[in-house]
mmCIF file of C-alpha atoms and ligand atoms in Angstrom:
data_model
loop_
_atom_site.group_PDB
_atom_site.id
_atom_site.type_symbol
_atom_site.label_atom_id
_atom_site.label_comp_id
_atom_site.label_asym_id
_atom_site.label_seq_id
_atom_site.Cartn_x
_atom_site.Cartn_y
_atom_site.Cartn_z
ATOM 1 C CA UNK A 28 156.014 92.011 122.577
ATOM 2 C CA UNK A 29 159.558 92.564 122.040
ATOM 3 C CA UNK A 30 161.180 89.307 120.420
ATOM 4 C CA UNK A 31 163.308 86.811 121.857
ATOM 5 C CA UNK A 32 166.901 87.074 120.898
ATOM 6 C CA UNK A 33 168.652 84.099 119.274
ATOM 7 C CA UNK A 34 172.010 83.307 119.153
ATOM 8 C CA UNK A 35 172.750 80.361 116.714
ATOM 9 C CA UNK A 36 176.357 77.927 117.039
ATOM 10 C CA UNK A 37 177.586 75.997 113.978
ATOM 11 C CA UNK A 38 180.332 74.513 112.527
ATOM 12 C CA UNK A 39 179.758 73.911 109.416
ATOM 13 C CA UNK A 40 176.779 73.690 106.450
ATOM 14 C CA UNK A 41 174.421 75.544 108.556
ATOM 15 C CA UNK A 42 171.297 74.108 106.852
ATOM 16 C CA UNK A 43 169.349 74.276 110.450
ATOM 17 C CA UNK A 44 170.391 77.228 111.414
ATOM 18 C CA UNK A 45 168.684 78.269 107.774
ATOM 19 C CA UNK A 46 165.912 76.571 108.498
ATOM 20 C CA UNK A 47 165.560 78.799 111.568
ATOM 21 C CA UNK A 48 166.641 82.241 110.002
ATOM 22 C CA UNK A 49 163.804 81.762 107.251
ATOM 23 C CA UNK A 50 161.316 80.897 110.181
ATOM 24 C CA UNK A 51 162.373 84.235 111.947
ATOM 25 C CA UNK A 52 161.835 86.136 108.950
ATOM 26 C CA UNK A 53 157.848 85.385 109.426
ATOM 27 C CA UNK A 54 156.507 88.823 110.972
ATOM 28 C CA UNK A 55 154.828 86.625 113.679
ATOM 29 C CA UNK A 56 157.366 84.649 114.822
ATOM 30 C CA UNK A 57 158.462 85.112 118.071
ATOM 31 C CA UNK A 58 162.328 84.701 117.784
ATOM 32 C CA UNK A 59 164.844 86.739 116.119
ATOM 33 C CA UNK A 60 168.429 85.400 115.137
ATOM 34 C CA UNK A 61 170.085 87.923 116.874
ATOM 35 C CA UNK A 62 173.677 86.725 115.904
ATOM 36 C CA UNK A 63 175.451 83.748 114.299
ATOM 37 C CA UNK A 64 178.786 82.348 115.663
ATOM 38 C CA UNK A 65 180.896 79.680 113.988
ATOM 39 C CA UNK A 66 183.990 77.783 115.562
ATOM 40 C CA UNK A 67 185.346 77.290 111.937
ATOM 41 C CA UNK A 68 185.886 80.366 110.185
ATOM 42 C CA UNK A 69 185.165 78.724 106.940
ATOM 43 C CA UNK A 70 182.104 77.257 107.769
ATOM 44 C CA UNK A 71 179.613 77.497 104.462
ATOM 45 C CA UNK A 72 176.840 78.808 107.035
ATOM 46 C CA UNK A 73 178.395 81.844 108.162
ATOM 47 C CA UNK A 74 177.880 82.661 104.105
ATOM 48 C CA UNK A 75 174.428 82.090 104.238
ATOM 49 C CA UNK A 76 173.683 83.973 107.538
ATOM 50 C CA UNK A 77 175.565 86.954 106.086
ATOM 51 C CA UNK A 78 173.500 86.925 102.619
ATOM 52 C CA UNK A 79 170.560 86.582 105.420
ATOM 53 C CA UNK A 80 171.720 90.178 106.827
ATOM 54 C CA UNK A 81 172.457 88.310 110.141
ATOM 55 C CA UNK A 82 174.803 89.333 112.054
ATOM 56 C CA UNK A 83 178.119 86.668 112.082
ATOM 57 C CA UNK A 84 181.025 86.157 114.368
ATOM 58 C CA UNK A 85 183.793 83.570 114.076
ATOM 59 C CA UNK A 86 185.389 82.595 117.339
ATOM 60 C CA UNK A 87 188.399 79.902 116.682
ATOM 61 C CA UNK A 88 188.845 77.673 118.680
ATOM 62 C CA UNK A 89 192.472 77.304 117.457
ATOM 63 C CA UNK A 90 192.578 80.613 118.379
ATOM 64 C CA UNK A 91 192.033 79.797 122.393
ATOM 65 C CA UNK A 92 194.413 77.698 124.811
ATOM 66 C CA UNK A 93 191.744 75.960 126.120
ATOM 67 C CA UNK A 94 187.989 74.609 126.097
ATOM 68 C CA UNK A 95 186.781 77.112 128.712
ATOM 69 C CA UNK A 96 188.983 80.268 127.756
ATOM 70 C CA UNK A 97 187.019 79.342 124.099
ATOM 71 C CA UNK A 98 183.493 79.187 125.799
ATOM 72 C CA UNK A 99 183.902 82.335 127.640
ATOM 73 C CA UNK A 100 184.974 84.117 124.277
ATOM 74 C CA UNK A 101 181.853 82.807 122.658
ATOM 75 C CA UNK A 102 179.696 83.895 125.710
ATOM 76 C CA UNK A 103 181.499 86.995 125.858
ATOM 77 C CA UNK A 104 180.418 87.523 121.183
ATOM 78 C CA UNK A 105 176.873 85.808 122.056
ATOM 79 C CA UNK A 106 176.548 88.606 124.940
ATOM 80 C CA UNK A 107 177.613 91.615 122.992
ATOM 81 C CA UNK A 108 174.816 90.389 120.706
ATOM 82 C CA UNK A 109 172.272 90.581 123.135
ATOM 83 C CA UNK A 110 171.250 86.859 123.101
ATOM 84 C CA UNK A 111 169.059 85.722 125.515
ATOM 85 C CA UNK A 112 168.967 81.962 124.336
ATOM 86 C CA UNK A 113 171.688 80.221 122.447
ATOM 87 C CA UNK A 114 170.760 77.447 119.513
ATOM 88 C CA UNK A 115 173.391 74.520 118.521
ATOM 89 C CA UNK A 116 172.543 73.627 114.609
ATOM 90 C CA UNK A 117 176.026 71.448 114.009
ATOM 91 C CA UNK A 118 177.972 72.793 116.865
ATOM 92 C CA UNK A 119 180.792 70.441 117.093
ATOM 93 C CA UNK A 120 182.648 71.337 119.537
ATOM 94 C CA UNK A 121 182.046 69.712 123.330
ATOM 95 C CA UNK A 122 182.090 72.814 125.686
ATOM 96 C CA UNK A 123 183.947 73.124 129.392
ATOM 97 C CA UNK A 124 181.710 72.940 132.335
ATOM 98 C CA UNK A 125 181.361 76.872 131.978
ATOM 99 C CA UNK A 126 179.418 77.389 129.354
ATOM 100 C CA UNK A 127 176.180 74.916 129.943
ATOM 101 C CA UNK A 128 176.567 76.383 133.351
ATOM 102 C CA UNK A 129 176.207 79.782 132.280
ATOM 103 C CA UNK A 130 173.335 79.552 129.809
ATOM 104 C CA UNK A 131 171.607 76.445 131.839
ATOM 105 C CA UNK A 132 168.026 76.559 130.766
ATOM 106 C CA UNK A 133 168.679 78.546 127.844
ATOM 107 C CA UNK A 134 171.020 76.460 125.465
ATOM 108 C CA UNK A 135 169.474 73.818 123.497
ATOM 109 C CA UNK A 136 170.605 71.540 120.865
ATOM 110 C CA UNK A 137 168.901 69.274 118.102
ATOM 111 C CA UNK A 138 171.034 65.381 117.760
ATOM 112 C CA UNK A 139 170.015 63.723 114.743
ATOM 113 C CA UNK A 140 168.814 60.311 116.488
ATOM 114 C CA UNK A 141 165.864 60.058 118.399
ATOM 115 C CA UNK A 142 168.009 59.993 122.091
ATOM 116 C CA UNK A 143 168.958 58.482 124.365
ATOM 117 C CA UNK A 144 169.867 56.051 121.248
ATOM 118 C CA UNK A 145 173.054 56.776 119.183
ATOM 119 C CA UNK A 146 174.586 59.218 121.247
ATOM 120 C CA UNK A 147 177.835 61.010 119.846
ATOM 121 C CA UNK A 148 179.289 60.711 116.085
ATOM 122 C CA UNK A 149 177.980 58.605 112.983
ATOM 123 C CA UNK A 150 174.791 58.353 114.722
ATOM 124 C CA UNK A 151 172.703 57.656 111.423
ATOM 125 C CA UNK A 152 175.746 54.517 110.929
ATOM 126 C CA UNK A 153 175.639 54.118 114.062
ATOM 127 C CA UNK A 154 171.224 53.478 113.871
ATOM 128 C CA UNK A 155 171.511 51.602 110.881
ATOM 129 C CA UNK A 156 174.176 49.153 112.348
ATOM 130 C CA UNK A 157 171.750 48.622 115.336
ATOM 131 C CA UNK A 158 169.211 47.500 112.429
ATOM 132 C CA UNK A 159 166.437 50.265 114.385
ATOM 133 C CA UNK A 160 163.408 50.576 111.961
ATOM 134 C CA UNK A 161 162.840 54.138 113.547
ATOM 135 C CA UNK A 162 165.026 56.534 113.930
ATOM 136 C CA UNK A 163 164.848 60.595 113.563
ATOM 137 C CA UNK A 164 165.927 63.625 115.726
ATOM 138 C CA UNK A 165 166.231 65.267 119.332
ATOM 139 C CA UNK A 166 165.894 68.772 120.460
ATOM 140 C CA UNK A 167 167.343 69.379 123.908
ATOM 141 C CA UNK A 168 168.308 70.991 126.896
ATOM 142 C CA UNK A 169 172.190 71.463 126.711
ATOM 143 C CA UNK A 170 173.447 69.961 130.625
ATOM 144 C CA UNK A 171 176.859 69.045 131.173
ATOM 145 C CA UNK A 172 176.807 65.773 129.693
ATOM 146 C CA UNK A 173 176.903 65.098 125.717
ATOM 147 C CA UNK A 174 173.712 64.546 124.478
ATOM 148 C CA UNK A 175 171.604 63.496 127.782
ATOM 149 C CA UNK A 176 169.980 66.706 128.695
ATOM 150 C CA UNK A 177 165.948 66.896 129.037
ATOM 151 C CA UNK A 178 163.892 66.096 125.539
ATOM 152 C CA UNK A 179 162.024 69.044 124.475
ATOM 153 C CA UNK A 180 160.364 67.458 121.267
ATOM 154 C CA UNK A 181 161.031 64.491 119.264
ATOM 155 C CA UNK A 182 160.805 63.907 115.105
ATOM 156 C CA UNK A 183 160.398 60.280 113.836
ATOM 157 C CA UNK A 184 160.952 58.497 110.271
ATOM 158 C CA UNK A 185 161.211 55.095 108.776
ATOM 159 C CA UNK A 186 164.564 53.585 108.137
ATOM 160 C CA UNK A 187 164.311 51.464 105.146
ATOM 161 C CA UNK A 188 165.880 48.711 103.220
ATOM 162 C CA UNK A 189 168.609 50.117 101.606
ATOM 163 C CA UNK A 190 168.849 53.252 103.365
ATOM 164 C CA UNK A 191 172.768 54.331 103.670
ATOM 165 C CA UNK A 192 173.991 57.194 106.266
ATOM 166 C CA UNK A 193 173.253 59.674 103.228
ATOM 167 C CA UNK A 194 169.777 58.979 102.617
ATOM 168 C CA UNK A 195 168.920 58.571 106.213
ATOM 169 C CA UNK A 196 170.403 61.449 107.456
ATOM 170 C CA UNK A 197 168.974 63.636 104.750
ATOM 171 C CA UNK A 198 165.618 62.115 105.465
ATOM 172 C CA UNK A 199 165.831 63.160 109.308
ATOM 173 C CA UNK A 200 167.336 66.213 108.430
ATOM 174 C CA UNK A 201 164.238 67.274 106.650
ATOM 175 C CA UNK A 202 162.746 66.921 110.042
ATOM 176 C CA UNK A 203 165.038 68.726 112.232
ATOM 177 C CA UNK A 204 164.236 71.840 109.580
ATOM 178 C CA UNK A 205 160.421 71.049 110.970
ATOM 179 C CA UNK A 206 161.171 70.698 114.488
ATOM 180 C CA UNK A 207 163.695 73.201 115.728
ATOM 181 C CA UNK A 208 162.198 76.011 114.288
ATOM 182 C CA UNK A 209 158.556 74.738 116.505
ATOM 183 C CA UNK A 210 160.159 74.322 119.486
ATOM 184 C CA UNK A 211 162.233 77.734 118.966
ATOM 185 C CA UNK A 212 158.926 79.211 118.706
ATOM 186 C CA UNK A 213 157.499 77.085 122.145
ATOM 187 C CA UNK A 214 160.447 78.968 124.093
ATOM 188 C CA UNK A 215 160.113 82.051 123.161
ATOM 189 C CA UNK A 216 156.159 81.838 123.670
ATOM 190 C CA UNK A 217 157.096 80.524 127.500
ATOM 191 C CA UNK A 218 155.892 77.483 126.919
ATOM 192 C CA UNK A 219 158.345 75.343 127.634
ATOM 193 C CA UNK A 220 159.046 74.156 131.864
ATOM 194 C CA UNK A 221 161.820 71.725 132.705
ATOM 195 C CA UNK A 222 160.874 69.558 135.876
ATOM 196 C CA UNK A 223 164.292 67.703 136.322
ATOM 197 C CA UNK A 224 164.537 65.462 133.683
ATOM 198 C CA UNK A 225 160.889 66.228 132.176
ATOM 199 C CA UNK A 226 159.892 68.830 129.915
ATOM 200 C CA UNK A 227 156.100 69.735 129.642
ATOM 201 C CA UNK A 228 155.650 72.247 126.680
ATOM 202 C CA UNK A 229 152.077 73.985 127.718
ATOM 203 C CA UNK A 230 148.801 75.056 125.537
ATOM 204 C CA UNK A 231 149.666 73.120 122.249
ATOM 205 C CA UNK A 232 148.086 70.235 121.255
ATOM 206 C CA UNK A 233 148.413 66.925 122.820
ATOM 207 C CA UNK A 234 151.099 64.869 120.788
ATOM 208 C CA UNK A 235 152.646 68.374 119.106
ATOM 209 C CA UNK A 236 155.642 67.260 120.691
ATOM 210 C CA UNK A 237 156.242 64.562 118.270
ATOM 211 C CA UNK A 238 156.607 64.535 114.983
ATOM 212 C CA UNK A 239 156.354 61.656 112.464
ATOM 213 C CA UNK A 240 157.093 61.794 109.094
ATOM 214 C CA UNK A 241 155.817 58.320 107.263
ATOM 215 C CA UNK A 242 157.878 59.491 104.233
ATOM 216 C CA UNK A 243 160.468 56.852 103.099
HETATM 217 C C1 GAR B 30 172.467 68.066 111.853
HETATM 218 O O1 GAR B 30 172.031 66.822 111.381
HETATM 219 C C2 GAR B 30 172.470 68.069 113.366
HETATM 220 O O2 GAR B 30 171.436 67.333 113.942
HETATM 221 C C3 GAR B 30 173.800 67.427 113.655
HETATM 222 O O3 GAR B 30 174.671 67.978 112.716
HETATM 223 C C4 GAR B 30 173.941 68.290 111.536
HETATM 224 C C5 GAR B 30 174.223 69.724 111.202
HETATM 225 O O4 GAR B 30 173.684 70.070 109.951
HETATM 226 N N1 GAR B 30 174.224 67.688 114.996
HETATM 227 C C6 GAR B 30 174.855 66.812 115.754
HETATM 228 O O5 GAR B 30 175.182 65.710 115.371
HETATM 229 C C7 GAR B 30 175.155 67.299 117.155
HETATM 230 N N2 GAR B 30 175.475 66.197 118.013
HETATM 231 P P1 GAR B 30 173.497 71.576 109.559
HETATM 232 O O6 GAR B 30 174.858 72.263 109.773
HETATM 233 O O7 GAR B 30 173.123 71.540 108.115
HETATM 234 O O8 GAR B 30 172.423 72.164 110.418
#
């Protein structure tokens, strides 16, 4: 079957979007990272997506007078790509109404908190101020509003005395390298079905859609 093209969004280190160019490289995977488009032309993972042989594209938002005239240019790059389903892995830029619109049902995003807690920036300061002894990541339907669409699969772990936003965030991000590259797969197998707010990801195991990492 032919495979499902991928277009991945970042803005800057691009260690998920790694994560999910070394999981396309397996002969059975599903997916295939059909292009990779930055905001920020010097974002360090537009370096490794090149040394990846993937394709890369830098759309500017400086470049554009305004959010949606920006959207449409990346639509217009992800489309000349052939992408059928578009990835955010540290895409920080908040779209226009246009562009969740036009990929509805096919744009998902991972958030490095386990939602709906700690929306928005600083989450992992944000967790740690709230004094949560769980905390993790969130992959997601993209909908008009920031970090509320439907949960697709969730990834716990501990926070622990003494944790700081470094060594929680690298601890979760160890996670998201787990989970967005599974539930990548789940779409492109046609697993996944959004009921309004509810997402039912069929034939896997019961609890696949969480992970937990005890690991401190
Ligand atoms: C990741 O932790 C991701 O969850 C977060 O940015 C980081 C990007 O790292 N995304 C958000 O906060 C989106 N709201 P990466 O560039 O190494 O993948």
């Amino acid at each position: 079957m032919a495979k499902l093209r991928v277009g991945v969004l970042i803005s800057g280190r691009g260690s998920n979007m790694a994560a999910l160019i070394r999981a396309a490289e397996a002969a059975d995977y599903p997916a295939e990272i059909a292009c990779v488009v930055s905001n920020k032309p010097d974002a360090p993972g537009l370096a490794l997506a090149a040394a990846a042989n993937v394709p890369t594209v830098t759309v500017s938002h400086r470049d554009h007078p305004d959010r949606e005239v920006f959207d449409r240019a990346v639509a217009a790059a992800l489309e000349r790509h052939g992408v059928e389903f578009v990835v955010l892995a540290g895409f920080m830029r908040i779209f226009s109404p246009w562009f969740p619109t036009r990929w509805a049902g096919r744009l998902i995003n991972i958030h490095p908190s386990l939602l709906p807690a700690f929306k928005g920036l600083h989450v992992q300061r944000q967790a740690l101020d709230a004094g949560v002894r769980l905390s993790g990541c969130t992959a997601h339907f993209v909908t008009l509003d920031l970090d509320s669409g439907p949960i697709i699969a969730q990834a716990a772990v501990p926070v622990v005395a003494g944790d700081t936003e470094e060594t929680l965030s690298a601890r979760i991000l160890r996670q998201e390298h787990r989970l967005y590259p599974l539930v990548v797969r789940w779409f492109a197998e046609g697993r996944i079905a959004v009921d309004g707010e509810k997402v039912a990801v069929q034939g896997v195991p019961r609890g696949a859609t969480l992970l937990f990492s005890p690991e401190a």
